[in-house]
Every structure is written in structure tokens, then in C-alpha cells.
Tab-separated table of C-alpha atoms and ligand atoms in Angstrom:
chain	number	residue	atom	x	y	z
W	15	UNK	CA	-16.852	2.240	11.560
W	16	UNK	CA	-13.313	0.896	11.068
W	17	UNK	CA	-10.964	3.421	10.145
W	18	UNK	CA	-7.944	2.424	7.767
W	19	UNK	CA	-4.773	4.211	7.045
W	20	UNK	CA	-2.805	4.732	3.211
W	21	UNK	CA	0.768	5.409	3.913
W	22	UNK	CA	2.380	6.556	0.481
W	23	UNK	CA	5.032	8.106	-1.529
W	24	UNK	CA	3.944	8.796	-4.973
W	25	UNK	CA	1.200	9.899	-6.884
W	26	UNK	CA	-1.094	7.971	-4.885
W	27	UNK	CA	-3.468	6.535	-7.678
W	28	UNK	CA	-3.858	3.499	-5.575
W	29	UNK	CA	-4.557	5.783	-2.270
W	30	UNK	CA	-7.300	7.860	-4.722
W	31	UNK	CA	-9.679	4.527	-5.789
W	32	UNK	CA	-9.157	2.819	-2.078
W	33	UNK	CA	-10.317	6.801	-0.847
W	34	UNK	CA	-13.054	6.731	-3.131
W	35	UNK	CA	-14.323	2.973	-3.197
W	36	UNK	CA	-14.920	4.036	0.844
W	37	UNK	CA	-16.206	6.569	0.542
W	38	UNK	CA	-19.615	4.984	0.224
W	39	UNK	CA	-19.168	2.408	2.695
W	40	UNK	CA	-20.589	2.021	5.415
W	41	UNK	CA	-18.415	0.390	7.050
W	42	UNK	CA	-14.731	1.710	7.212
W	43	UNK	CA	-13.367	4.936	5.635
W	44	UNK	CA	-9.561	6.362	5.010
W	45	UNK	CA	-9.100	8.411	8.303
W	46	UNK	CA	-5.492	9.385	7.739
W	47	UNK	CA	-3.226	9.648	4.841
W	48	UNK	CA	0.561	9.384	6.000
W	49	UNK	CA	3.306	10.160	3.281
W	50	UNK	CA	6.994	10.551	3.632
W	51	UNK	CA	7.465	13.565	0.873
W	52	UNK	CA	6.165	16.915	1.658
W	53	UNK	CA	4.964	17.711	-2.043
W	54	UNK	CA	3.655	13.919	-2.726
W	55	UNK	CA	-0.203	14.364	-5.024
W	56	UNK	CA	-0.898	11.729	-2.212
W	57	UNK	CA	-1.478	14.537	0.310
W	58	UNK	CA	-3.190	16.838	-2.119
W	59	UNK	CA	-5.918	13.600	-2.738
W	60	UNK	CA	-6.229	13.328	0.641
W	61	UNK	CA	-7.193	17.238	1.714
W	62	UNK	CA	-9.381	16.899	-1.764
W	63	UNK	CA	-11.336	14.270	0.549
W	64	UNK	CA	-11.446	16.221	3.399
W	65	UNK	CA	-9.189	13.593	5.182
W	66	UNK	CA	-6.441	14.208	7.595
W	67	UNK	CA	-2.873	14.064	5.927
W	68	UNK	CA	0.924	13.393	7.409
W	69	UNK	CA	3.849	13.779	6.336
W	70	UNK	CA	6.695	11.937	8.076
W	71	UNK	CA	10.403	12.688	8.601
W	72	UNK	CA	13.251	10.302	8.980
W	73	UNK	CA	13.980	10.680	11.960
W	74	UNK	CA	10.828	10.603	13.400
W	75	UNK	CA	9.957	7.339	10.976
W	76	UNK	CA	12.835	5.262	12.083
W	77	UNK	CA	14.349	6.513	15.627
W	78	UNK	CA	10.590	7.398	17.701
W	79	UNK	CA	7.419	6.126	17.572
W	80	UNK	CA	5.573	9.371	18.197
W	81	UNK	CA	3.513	7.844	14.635
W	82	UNK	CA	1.868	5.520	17.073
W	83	UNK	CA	0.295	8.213	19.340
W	84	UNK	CA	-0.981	9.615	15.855
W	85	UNK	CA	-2.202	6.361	14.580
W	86	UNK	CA	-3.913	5.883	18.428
W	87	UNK	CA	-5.270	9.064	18.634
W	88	UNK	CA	-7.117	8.465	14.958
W	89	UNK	CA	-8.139	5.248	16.383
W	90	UNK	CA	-6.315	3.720	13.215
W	91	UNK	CA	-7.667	-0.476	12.816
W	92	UNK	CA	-5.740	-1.079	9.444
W	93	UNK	CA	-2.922	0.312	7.310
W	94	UNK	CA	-2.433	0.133	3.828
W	95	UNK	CA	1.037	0.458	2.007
W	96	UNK	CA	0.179	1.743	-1.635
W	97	UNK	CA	3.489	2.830	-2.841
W	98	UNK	CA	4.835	3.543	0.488
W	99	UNK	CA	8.752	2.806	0.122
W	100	UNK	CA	10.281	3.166	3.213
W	101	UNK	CA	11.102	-0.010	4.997
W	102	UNK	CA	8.441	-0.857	7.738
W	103	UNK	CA	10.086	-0.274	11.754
W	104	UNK	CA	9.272	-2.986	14.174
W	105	UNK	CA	7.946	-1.077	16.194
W	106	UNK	CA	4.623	-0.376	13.789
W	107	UNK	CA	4.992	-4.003	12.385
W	108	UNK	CA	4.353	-5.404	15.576
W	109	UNK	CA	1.790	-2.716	16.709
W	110	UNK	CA	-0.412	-3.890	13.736
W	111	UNK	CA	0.181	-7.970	13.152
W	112	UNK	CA	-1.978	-9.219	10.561
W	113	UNK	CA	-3.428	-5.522	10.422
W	114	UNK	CA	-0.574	-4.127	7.847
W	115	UNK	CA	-0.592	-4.949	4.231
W	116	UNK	CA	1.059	-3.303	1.268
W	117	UNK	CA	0.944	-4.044	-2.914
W	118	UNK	CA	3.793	-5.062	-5.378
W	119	UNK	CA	3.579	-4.666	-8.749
W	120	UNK	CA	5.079	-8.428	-9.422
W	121	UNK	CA	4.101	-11.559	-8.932
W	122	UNK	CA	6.265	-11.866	-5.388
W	123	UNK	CA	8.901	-13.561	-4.681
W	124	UNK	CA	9.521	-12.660	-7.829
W	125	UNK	CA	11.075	-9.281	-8.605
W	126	UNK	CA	10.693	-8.422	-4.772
W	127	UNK	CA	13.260	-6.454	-1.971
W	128	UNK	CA	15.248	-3.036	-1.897
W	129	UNK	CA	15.401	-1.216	-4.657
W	130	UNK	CA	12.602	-2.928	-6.609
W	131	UNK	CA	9.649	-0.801	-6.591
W	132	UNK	CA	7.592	1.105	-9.735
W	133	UNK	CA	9.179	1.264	-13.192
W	134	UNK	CA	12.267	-0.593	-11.986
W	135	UNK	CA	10.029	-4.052	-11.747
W	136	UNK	CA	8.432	-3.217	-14.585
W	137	UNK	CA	11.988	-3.096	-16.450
W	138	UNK	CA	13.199	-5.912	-14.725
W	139	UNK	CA	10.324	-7.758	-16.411
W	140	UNK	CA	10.610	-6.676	-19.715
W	141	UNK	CA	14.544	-7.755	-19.490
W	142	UNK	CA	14.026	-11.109	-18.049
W	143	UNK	CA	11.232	-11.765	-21.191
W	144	UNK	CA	8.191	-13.093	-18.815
W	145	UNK	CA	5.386	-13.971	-20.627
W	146	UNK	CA	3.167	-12.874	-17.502
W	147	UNK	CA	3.352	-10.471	-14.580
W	148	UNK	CA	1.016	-9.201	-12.041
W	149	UNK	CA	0.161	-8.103	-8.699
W	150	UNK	CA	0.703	-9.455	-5.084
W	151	UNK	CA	-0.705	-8.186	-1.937
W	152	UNK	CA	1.013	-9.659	1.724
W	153	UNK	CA	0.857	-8.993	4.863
W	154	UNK	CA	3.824	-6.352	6.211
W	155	UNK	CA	6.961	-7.714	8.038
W	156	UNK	CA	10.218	-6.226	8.939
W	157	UNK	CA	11.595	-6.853	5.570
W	158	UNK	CA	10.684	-6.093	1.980
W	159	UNK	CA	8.056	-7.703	0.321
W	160	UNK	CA	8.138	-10.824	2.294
W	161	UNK	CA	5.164	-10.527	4.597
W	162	UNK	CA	2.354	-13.726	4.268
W	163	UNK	CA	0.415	-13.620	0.578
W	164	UNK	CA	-3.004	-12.105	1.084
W	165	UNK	CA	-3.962	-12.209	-2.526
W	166	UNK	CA	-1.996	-12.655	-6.409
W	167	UNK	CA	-3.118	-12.101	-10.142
W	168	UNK	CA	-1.788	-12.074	-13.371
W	169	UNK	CA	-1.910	-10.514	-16.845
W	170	UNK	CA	0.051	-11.235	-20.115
W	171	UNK	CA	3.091	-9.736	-20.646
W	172	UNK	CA	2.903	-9.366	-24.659
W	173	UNK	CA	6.313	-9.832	-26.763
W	174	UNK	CA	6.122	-5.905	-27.715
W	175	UNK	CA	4.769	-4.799	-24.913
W	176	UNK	CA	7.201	-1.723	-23.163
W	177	UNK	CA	7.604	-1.385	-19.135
W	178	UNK	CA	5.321	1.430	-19.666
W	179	UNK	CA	2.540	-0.793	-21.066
W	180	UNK	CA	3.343	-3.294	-18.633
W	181	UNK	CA	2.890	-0.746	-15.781
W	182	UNK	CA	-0.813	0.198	-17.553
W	183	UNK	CA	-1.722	-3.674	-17.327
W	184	UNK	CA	-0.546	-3.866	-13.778
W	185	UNK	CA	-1.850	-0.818	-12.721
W	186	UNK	CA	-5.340	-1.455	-13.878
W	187	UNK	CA	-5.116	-5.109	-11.784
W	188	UNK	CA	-4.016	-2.651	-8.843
W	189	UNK	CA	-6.949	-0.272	-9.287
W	190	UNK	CA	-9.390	-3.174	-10.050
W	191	UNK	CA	-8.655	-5.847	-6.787
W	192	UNK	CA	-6.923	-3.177	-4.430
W	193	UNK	CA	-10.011	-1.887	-2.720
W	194	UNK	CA	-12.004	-4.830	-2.608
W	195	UNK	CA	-8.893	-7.001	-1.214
W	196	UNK	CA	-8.388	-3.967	2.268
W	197	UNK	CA	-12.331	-3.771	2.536
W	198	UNK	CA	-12.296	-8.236	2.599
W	199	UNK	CA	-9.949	-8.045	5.259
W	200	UNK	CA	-11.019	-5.064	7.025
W	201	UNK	CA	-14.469	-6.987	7.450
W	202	UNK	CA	-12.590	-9.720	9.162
W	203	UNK	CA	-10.599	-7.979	11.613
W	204	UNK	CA	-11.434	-8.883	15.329
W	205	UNK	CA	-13.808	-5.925	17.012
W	206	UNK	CA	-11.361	-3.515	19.545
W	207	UNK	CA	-9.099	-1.301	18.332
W	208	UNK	CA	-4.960	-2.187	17.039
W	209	UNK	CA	-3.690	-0.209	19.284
S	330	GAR	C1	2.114	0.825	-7.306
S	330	GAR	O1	2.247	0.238	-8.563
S	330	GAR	C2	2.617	-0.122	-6.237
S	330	GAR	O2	2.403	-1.469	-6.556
S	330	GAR	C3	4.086	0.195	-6.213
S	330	GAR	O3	4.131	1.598	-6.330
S	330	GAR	C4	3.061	2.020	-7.169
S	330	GAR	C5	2.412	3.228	-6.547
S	330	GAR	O4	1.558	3.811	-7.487
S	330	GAR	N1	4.720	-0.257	-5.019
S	330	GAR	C6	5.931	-0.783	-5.013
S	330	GAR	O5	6.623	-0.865	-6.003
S	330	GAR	C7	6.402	-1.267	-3.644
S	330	GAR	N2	7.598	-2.043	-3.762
S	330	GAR	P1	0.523	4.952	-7.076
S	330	GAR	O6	1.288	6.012	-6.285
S	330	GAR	O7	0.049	5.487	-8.377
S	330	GAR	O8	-0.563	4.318	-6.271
């Protein structure tokens, strides 16, 4: 059984399908939800589940790596970035290489880095006047949104069509390709643990 990770900020509708598409797999299951706010719905999901919850400080985040000993002791093969919008530390990037991934609610490199993340994209969309938009899912690297392209697809962005209805078509691509895309990989990861 391979055991994968969610680290997230929000309201963790992504973290809920990937929790519940493995939750009758054989296979791998979420063994640890990690967020960086106290009162994120992400950690409320996760005790719903029965699964083991985080949350992270600053400090802790970005000047240890006592997150690793957590991850180890969990026996952690695979983490997943679903909304998760702290920059990634090297020291976890290159603890899990080729075993990190996260989602963007754009078609990357497109609407990608700092700052873009949510509604913002979805606005920044709208703006520009794109006829399409979509979803991209990369490997993590030490800067925003620039890790390798695991997997991209696209919906119409119609003329009357408001970020908020753009965020409902991207959203459902999320929901839809999310899980299926982390159990793919998962499947192919090399036996032994990450870390
Ligand atoms: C998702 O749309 C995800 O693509 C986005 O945050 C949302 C989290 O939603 N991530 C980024 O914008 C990262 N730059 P959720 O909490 O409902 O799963």
C-alpha cells in the first residue's frame, strides 16, 4: 500500500474527491493531510476520514525540516499540492524528485507564479478574453508552477462567461482528472520508500 500525502490551504474540494476516489483502492490511500491554516475545511475532511491531519507553521515550513521526520515516520511515497500555496523548500523538493506534484487552474505557463492562484487566474482570464482555459498538473520544483508537465486539459471559456463560471468549468476538470492523474503516477513509482 503506497501512502500519498495532500498538502493544502483552502477548502480542500480537490483533497475531498482524491480522499474519497482512495478510499476504495487497493492500492494507495491519503495517510496524512498537511495544511498551513489552523481553521482550513481541509483538516476537518481529513478527521471526517479518519486520517491524520497537520497543520504547519512558518517557521517550521521554511527554516527546519522537522516535516520530513513526519512525512518518514508516515512512511509518506507521494505528495500532492491541491491548493497548497506556500512556495515548496528545497529541502522537501529534493526529498521527493519526481514524487511531488501540485494542480493549477490554467493552462501553465500561462497565468502561472506568485500571486496567481484561485479566483485571481480565473480573473486574469476573463480580462485577457481567452477563448479557452484549463487545468495543468507538473511535477514540483523550487519555484512556482514551473515543475515538468504531468498532464493539461481544456474547456471553453464562453464570451459571457464570469471568473466564477470559469472557476465551475475548471473546477469540475480538477475534480474529474485529479484523482486518476496521482493514482497513474502513484502506480509507477519505483518500490522502496521516498524517504
Ligand atoms: C484549485 O483550483 C487549485 O487548482 C488551485 O487552488 C484551488 C484549490 O481548491 N491552486 C492554485 O491556484 C495554485 N496556484 P480546493 O481547495 O477547493 O481544492
Amino acid at each position: 500500500m503506497r501512502n500519498i500525502a495532500i498538502f493544502a490551504s483552502g477548502t480542500g474540494t480537490n483533497a475531498r474527491k482524491i480522499i474519497e476516489f482512495f478510499r476504495n483502492d487497493d492500492t494507495a490511500r491519503v495517510a496524512l493531510v498537511v495544511s498551513n491554516k489552523k481553521d482550513a475545511c481541509v483538516l476537518d475532511i481529513a478527521r471526517e476520514h479518519g486520517i491524520a491531519a497537520l497543520t504547519v507553521d512558518r517557521t517550521t515550513f521554511f527554516q527546519s525540516e522537522a516535516l520530513l521526520e513526519r512525512l518518514r515516520a508516515q512512511k509518506i511515497d507521494f505528495i500532492v499540492l491541491a491548493g497548497f500555496l506556500w512556495l515548496i523548500p528545497p529541502y522537501l523538493v529534493n526529498a521527493f524528485p519526481r514524487r511531488m506534484i501540485n494542480i493549477h487552474p490554467a493552462l501553465l505557463p500561462a497565468y502561472g507564479g506568485k500571486g496567481m492562484y484561485g479566483m485571481h487566474v480565473h480573473e486574469a482570464v476573463k480580462a485577457a478574453g481567452d477563448a479557452e482555459t484549463g487545468i495543468t498538473i507538473h511535477y514540483v520544483n523550487e519555484h512556482y508552477d514551473e515543475g515538468d508537465f504531468v498532464f493539461q486539459t481544456r474547456c471553453p471559456v464562453h464570451q459571457d462567461d464570469t471568473p466564477a463560471d470559469i472557476a465551475r468549468s475548471v473546477q469540475r476538470l480538477e475534480h474529474l482528472y485529479f484523482p486518476q492523474i496521482i493514482a497513474k503516477l502513484v502506480s509507477e513509482l519505483p518500490t522502496g520508500p521516498a524517504i
